[in-house]
Coordinates of C-alpha atoms in Angstrom, one line a residue:
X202 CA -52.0 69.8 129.4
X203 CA -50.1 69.8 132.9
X204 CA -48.1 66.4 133.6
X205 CA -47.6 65.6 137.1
X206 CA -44.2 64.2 138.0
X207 CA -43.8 60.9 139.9
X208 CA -47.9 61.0 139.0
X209 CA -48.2 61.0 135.6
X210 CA -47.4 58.3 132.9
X211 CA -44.5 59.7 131.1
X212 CA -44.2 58.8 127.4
X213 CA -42.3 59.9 124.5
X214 CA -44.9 62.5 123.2
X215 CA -44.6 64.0 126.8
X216 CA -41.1 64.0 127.4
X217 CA -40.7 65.7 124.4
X218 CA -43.3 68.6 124.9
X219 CA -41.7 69.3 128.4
X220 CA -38.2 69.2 127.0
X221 CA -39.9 71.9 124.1
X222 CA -42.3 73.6 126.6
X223 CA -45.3 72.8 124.8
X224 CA -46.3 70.6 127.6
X225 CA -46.2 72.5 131.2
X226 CA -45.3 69.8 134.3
X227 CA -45.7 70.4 138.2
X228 CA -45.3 68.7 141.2
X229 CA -49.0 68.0 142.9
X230 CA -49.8 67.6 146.5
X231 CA -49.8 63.9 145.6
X232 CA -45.7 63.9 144.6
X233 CA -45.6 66.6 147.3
X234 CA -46.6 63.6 149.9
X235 CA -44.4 61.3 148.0
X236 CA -41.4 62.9 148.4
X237 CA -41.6 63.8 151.8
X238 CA -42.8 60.6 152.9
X239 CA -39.4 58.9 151.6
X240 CA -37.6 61.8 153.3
X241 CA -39.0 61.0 156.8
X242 CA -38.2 57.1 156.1
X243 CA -34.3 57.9 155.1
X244 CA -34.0 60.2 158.0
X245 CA -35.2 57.8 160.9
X246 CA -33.2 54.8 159.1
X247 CA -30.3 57.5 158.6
X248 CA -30.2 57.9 163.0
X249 CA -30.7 54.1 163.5
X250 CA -27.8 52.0 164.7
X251 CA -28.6 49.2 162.1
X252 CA -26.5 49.5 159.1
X253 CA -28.7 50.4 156.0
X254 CA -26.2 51.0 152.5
X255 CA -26.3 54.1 151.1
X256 CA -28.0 55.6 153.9
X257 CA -25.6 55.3 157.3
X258 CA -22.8 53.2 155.3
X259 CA -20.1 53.9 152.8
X260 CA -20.5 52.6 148.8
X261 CA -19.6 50.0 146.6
X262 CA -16.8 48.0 148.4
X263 CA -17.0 50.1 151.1
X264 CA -20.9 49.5 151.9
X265 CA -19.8 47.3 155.1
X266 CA -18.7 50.8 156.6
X267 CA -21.0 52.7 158.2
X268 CA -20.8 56.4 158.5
X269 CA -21.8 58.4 161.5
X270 CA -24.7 61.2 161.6
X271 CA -22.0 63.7 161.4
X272 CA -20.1 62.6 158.4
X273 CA -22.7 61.9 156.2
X274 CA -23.2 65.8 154.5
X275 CA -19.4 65.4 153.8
X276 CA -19.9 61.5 152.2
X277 CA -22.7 62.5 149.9
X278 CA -21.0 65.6 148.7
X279 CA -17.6 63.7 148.6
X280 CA -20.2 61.2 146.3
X281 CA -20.5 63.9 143.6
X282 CA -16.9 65.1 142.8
X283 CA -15.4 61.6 143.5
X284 CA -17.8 60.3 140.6
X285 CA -17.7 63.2 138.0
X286 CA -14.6 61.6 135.9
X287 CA -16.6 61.5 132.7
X288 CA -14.3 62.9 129.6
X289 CA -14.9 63.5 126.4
X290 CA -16.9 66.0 124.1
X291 CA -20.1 67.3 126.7
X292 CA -23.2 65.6 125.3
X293 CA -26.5 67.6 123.2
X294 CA -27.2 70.5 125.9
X295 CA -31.2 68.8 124.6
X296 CA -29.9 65.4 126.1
X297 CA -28.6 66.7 129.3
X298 CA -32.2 68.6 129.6
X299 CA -33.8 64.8 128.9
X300 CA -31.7 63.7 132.0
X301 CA -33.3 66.2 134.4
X302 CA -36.4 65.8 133.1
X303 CA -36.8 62.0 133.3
X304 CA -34.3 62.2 136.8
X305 CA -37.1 64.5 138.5
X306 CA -39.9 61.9 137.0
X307 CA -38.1 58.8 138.8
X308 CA -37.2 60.9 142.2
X309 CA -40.6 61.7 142.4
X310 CA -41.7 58.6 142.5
X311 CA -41.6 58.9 146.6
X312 CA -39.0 55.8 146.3
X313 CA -35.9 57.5 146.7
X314 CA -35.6 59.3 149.9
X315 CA -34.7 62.5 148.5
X316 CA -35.4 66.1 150.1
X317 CA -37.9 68.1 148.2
X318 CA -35.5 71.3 148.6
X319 CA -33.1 69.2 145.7
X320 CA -36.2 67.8 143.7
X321 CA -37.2 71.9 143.2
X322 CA -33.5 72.8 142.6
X323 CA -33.9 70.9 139.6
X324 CA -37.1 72.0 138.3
X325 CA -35.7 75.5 138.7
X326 CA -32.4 74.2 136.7
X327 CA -35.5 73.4 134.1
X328 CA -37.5 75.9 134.3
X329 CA -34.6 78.7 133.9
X330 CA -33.0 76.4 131.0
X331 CA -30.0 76.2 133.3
X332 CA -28.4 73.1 131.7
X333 CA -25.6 71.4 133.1
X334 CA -22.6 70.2 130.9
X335 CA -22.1 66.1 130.5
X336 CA -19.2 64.9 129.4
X337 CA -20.3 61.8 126.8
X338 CA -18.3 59.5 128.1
X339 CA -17.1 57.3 130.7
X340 CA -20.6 55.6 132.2
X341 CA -20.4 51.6 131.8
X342 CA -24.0 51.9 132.7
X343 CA -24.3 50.0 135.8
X344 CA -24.4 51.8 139.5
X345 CA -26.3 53.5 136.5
X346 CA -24.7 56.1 134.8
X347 CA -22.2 57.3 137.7
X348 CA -20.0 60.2 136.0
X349 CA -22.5 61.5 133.8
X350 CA -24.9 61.9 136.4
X351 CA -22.5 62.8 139.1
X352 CA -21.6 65.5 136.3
X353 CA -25.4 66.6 135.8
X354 CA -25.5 67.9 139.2
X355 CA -22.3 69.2 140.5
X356 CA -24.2 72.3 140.1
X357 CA -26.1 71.7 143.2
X358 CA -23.3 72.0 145.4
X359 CA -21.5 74.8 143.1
X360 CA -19.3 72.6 141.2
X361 CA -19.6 71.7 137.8
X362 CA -20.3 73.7 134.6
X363 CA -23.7 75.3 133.0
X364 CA -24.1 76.1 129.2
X365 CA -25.3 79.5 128.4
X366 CA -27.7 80.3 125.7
X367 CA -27.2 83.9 124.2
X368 CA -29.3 85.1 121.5
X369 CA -28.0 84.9 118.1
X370 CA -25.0 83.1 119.0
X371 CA -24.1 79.5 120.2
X372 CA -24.6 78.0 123.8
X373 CA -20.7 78.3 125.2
X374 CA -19.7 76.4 128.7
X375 CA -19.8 78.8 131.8
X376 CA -18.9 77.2 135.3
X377 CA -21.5 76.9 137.9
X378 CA -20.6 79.1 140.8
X379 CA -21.3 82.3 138.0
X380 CA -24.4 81.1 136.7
X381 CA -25.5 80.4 140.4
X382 CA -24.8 83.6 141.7
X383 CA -26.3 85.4 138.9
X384 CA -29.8 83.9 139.5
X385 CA -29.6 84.0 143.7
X386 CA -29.1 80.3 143.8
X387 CA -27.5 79.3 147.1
X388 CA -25.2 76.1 146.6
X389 CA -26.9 73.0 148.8
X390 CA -25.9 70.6 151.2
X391 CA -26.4 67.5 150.6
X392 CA -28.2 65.2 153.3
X393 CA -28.3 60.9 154.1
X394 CA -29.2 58.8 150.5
X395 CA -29.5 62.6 148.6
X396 CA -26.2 61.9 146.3
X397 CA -26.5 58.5 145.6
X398 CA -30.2 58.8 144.8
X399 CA -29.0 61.2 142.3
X400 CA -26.0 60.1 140.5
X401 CA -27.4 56.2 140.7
X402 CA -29.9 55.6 137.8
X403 CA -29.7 55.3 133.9
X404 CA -31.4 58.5 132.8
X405 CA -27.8 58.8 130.1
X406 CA -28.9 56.1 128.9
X407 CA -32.5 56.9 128.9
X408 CA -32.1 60.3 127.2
X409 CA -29.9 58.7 124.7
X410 CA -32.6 56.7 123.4
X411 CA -35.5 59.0 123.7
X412 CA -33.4 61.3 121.6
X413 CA -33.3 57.9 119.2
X414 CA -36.5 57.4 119.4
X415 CA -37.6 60.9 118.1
X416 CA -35.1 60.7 115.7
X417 CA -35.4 57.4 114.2
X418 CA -39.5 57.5 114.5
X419 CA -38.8 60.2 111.4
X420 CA -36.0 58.5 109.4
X421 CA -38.7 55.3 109.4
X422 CA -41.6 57.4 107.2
X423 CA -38.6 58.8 105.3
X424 CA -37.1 55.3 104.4
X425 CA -40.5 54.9 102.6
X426 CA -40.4 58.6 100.4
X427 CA -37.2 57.6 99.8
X428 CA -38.0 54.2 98.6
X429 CA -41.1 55.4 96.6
X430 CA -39.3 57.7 95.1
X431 CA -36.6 55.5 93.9
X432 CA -39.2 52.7 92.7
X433 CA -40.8 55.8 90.6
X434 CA -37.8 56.6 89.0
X435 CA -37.3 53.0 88.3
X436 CA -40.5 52.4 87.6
X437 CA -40.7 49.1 89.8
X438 CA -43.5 47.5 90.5
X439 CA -46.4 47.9 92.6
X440 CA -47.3 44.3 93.3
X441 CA -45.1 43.4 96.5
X442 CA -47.0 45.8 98.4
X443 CA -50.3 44.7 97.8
X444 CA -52.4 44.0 101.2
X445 CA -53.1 40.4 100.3
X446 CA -49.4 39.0 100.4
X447 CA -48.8 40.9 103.3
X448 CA -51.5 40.0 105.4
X449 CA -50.1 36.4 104.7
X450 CA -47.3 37.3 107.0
X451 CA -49.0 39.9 109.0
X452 CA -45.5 41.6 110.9
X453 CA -46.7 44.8 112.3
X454 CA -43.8 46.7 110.8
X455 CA -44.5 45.3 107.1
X456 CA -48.4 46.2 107.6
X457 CA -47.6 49.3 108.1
X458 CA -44.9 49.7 105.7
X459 CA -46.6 48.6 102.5
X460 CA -49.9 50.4 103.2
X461 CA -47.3 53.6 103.1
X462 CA -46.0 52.1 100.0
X463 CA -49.4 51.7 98.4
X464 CA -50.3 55.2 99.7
X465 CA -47.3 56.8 98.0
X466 CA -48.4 55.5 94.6
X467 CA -51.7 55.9 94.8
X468 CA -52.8 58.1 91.5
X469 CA -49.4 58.0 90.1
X470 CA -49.2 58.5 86.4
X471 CA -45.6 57.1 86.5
X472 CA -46.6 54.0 87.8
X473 CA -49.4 53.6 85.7
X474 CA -47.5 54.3 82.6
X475 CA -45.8 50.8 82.4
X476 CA -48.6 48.4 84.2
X477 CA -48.6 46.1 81.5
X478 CA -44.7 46.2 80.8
X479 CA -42.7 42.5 80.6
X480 CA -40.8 42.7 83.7
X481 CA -41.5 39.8 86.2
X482 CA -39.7 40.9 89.2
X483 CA -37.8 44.1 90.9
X484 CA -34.6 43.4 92.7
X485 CA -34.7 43.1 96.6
X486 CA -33.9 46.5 97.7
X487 CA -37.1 47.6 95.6
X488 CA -39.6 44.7 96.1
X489 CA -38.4 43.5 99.9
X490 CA -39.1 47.4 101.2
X491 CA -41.6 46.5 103.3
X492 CA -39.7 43.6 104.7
X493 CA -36.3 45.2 105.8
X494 CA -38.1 48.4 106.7
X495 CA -40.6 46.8 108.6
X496 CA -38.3 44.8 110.3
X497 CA -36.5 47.9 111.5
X498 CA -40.3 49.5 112.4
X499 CA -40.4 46.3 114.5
X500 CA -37.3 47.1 116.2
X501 CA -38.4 50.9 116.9
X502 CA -42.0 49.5 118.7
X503 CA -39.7 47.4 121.2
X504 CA -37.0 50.1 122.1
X505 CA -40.2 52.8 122.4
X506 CA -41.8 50.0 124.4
X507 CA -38.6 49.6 126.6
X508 CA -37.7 53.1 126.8
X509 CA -41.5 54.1 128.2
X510 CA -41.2 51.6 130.8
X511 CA -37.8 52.7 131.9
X512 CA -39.3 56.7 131.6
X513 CA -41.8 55.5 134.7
X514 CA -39.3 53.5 136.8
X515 CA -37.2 54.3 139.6
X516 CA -33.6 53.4 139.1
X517 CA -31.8 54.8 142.1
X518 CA -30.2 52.4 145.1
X519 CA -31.3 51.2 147.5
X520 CA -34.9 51.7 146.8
X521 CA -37.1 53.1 150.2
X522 CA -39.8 50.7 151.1
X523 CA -40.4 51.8 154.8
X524 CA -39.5 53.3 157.6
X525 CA -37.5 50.3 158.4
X526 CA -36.7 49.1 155.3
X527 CA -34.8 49.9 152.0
X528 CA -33.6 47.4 149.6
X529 CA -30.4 47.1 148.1
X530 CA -31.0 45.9 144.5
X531 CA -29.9 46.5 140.8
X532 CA -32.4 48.6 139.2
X533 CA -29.9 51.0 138.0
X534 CA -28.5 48.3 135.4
X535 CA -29.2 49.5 131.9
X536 CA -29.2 46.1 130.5
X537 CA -32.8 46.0 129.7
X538 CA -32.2 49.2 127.6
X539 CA -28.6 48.5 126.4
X540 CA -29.6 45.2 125.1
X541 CA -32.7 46.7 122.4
X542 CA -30.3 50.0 121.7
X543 CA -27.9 47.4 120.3
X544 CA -30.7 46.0 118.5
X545 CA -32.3 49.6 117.4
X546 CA -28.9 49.8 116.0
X547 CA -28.4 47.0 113.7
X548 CA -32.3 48.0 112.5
X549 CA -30.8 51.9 112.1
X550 CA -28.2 50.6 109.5
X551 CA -30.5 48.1 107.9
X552 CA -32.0 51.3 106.7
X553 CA -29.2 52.7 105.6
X554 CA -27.8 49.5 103.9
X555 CA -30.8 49.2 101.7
X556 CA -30.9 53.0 100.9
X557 CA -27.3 52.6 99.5
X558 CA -28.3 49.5 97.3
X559 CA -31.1 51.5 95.7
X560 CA -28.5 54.2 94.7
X561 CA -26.2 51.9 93.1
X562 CA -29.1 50.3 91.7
X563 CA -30.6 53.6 89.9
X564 CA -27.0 54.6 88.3
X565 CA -26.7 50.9 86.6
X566 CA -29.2 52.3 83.6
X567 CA -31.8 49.5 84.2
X568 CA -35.4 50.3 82.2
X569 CA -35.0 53.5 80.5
X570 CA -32.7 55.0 82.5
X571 CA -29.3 56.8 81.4
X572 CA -26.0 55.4 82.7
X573 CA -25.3 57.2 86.1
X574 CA -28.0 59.2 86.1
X575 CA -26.7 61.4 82.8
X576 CA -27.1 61.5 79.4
X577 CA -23.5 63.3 78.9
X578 CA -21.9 60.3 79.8
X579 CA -18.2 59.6 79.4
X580 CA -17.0 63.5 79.8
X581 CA -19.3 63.5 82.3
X582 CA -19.0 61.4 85.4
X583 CA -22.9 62.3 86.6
X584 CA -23.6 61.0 89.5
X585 CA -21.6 58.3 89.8
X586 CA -19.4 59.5 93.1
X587 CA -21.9 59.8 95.7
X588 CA -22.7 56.4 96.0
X589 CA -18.6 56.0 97.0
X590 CA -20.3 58.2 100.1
X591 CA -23.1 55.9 100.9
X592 CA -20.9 52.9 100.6
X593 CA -18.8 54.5 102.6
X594 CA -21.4 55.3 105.3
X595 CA -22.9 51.9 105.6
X596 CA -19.6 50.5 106.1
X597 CA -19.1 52.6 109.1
X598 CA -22.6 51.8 110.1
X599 CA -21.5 48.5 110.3
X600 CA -18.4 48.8 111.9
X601 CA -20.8 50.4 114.9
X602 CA -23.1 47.8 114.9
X603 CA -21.3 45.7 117.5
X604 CA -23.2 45.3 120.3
X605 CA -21.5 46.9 123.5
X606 CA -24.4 45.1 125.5
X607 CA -22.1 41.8 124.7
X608 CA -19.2 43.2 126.3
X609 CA -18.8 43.9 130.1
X610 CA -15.3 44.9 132.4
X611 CA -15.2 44.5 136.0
X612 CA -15.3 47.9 137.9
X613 CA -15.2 48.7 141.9
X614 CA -13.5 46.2 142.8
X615 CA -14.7 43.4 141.7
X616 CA -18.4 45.1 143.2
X617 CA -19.8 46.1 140.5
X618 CA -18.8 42.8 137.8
X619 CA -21.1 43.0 135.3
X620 CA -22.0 46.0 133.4
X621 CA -23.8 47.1 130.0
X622 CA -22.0 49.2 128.7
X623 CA -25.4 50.7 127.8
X624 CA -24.3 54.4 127.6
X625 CA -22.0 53.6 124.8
X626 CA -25.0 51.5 123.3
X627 CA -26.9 54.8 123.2
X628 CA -24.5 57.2 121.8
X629 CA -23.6 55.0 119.1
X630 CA -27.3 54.4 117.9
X631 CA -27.7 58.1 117.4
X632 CA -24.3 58.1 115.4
X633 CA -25.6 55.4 113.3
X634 CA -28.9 57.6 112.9
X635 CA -26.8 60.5 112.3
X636 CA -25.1 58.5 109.3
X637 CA -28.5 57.4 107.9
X638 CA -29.9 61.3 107.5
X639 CA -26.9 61.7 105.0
X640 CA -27.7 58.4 102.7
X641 CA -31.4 59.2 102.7
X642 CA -30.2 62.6 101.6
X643 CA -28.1 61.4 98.7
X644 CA -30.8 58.7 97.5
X645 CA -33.2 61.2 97.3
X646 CA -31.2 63.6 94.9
X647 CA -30.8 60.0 92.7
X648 CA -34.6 59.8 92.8
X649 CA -35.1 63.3 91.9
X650 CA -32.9 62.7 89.2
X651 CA -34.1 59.5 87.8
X652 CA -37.8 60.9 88.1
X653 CA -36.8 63.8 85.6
X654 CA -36.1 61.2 83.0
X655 CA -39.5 60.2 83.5
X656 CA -40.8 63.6 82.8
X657 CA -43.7 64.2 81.3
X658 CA -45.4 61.2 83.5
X659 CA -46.3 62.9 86.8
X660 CA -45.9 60.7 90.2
X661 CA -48.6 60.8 93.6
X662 CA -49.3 64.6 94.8
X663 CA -47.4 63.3 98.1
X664 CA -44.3 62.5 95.6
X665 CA -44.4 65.3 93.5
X666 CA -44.8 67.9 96.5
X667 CA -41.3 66.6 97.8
X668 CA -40.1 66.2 94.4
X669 CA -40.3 70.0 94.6
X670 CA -38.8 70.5 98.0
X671 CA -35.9 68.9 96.4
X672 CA -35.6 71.4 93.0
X673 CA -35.9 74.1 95.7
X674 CA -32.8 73.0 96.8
X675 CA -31.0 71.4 94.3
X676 CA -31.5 71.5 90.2
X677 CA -31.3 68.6 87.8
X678 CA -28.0 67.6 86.8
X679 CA -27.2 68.6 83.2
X680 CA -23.7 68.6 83.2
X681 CA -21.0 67.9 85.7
X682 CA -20.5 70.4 88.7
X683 CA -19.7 70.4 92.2
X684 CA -22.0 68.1 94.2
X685 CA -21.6 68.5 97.3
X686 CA -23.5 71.5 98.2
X687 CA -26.1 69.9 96.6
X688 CA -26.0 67.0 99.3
X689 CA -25.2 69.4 102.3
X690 CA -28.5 71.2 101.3
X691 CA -30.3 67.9 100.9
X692 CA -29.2 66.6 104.6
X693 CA -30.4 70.0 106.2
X694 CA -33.4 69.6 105.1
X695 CA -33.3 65.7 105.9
X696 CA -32.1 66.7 109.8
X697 CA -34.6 69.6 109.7
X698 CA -37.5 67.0 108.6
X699 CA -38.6 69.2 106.2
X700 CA -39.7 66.6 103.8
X701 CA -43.6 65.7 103.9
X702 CA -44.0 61.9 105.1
X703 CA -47.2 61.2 107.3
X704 CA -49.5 60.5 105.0
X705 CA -52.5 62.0 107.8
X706 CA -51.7 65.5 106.4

């Protein structure tokens, strides 16, 4: 496959396989044109008397001043080192390879006025894996993502910092002018509109959530194992995910989630073992699965939804209509994405905050099962302490779920008064999700465990094959010992989605 910037329809599939370099991507003749075309209409706007912002007048409070033909290489590159304040810890070098991808994408678009020279500076930054470094904060994500962007391409003009991948050892920071010279790259000069076409736009943002999106997309079919697996050791019930009742309240997200359900114990000895036991009814972390993880499904479908639409949009300012025309606007605000990342958030914990109920639920010794998971109790603590971890977790989840979106501080001058705070939206979603990998991780060892005392009932192929992945990893708990390699070794293989959850395969 060859995507076609500014052409193509990008989606999350496609991003990804670029990113990965399983998908190749060009510009064609038909981005070629593009391009060139919104050069030729900034240029004669750019020598025209008539004051046009961005293009022949300063920026933010200043866009009643207009700038003269020969000042303008000095404003735009001024433009770059003014804005590049971000601080903080520099962002995934993946994530900062998102923003050029998805920044080429919108440029190309032909909207932006930009010179092809710059566009192909960045695909080279691409193609040689010539990442810039991003600070991960200081974007209120309106003007777009200023600093991190303004960051993103100091390169261009020699300033800045690249990472540097050696083999066999870890990506460390190297500064620009040294990685430039090593590959023949000449620093540029910056033209009319060039640097506020590239650091306006919300491609942080953007990369934040498709990085989310991958992510969570994974930690969704997990919920599910994980669940399954938990109901097997607890031998619930199979009756709450029967297509019927669910077709009676036909949310997309809980269709999909109890036919996964269903799918999981299909065949399952385990489950068939106590069909006609006197139990009426599971608790609501066991029986309301497909409801609270179908919920948070739901909540994935309309960030991906979002997110796709803002991967095909041009978020610079002004946007070039014409020759004679470019209109100053606010398609770099990242409300419309800052708003569902909140949202994608709250449905991130959700999934962690039912995961930790399960675990407490499986160490109460409900229907067969020991007492914390050990039949050495008293001497032996068993498993009680890793659910202090998950309670623990979920509580920070929580305390993350406020909604930046809800919150906005006046910048420029009173300019730019309303912002989203979108970037901060983004980062902390992927915290969230990065929270979530390590209570899936410590629910499934409970499973594991609770399914041994099942033993010798055998669950679903599906369930027993990751059963085994498991007692790869870790062994059933006899007697007490030292846990928590046990749970490290679980959450690599949770953030290395080694466990087997599409039920195609």
């Amino acid at each position: 496959m060859m995507f076609k910037y500014g052409v193509d329809r990008l989606e999350l599939d496609i991003v990804n396989g670029i990113a990965d370099g399983s998908i190749k991507a060009e510009l064609c003749q038909e981005a070629l044109d593009q391009i060139n075309k919104s050069r030729q209409n900034v240029e004669k706007m750019a020598s025209s008397d008539k004051p046009v912002y961005g293009i022949n007048t300063g920026f933010g409070p200043l866009c009643d001043t207009q700038i003269s033909p020969e000042e303008t290489h000095l404003l735009q590159k001024n433009l770059l080192i003014t804005h590049a304040v971000g601080v903080g810890e520099p962002i995934a070098k993946a994530i900062s390879k998102l923003m050029l991808i998805t920044k080429v994408h919108a440029l190309s678009r032909g909207f932006s006025g930009i010179r092809l020279e710059v566009v192909e500076r960045m695909l080279t930054f691409i193609e040689l894996d010539l990442i810039p470094v991003v600070p991960e904060q200081g974007s209120v994500g309106a003007s777009g993502d200023l600093a991190p962007l303004s960051h993103l391409f100091l390169p261009l003009i020699n300033e800045g910092e690249f990472w540097q991948s050696e083999e066999g050892q870890d990506d460390k920071i190297v500064p620009a002018p040294e990685i430039l010279s090593k590959h023949g790259l000449a620093p540029l000069d910056l033209h009319a509109k060039e640097g506020l076409a590239l650091i306006n736009g919300t491609q942080f943002i953007l990369s934040h959530a498709i990085t989310a999106l991958t992510k969570m997309r994974y930690l969704l079919d997990l919920a599910d194992l994980t669940g399954a697996m938990s109901i097997e050791g607890m031998q619930g019930s199979e009756s709450p995910f029967r297509e019927e009742l669910h077709q009676t309240r036909a949310f997309k997200g809980n269709l999909e989630v109890a036919a996964r359900m269903r799918a999981f114990f299909k065949d399952s000895q385990n489950m068939a073992d106590h069909e006609e036991c006197d139990r009426v009814q599971d608790p609501y972390s066991l029986r309301c699965i497909p409801q609270v993880h179908g919920a948070s499904r739901n909540a994935y479908y309309h960030l991906k939804e979002l997110s796709e639409i803002e991967m095909n949009s041009v978020t610079d300012n002004p946007i070039v209509i014409s020759s004679e025309e470019a209109i100053s606007g606010g398609s770099f605000h990242g409300q419309p994405l800052a708003m569902v990342l909140d949202y994608a958030s709250i449905a991130a914990a959700e999934l962690g905050n039912i995961s930790d109920r399960r675990c407490y639920l499986l160490l109460e010794g409900l229907h067969g099962l020991p007492r914390l998971l050990t039949k050495a109790g008293g001497l032996n603590s068993g498993m009680m302490i890793p659910q202090y971890a998950t309670a623990a977790l979920v509580t920070e989840n929580k305390s993350l779920c406020f909604p930046p979106s809800a919150d906005s501080v006046p910048t420029s001058m009173g300019q730019e008064d309303h912002v989203s705070m979108g970037s901060i939206s983004g980062r902390k979603l992927n915290q969230i999700l990065g929270n979530v990998d390590k209570i899936f991780a410590i629910e499934l060892m409970y499973a594991a465990q609770a399914i041994e005392f099942r033993r010798p009932n055998k669950c679903s192929d599906l369930i027993e094959q990751n059963f085994a992945l498991i007692r790869s990893k870790v062994d059933k708990l006899e007697e007490d010992r030292l846990l928590k390699p046990d749970i490290d070794a679980l959450i690599t293989l949770v953030k290395s989605q080694a466990f087997s959850v599409n039920l195609e395969h």
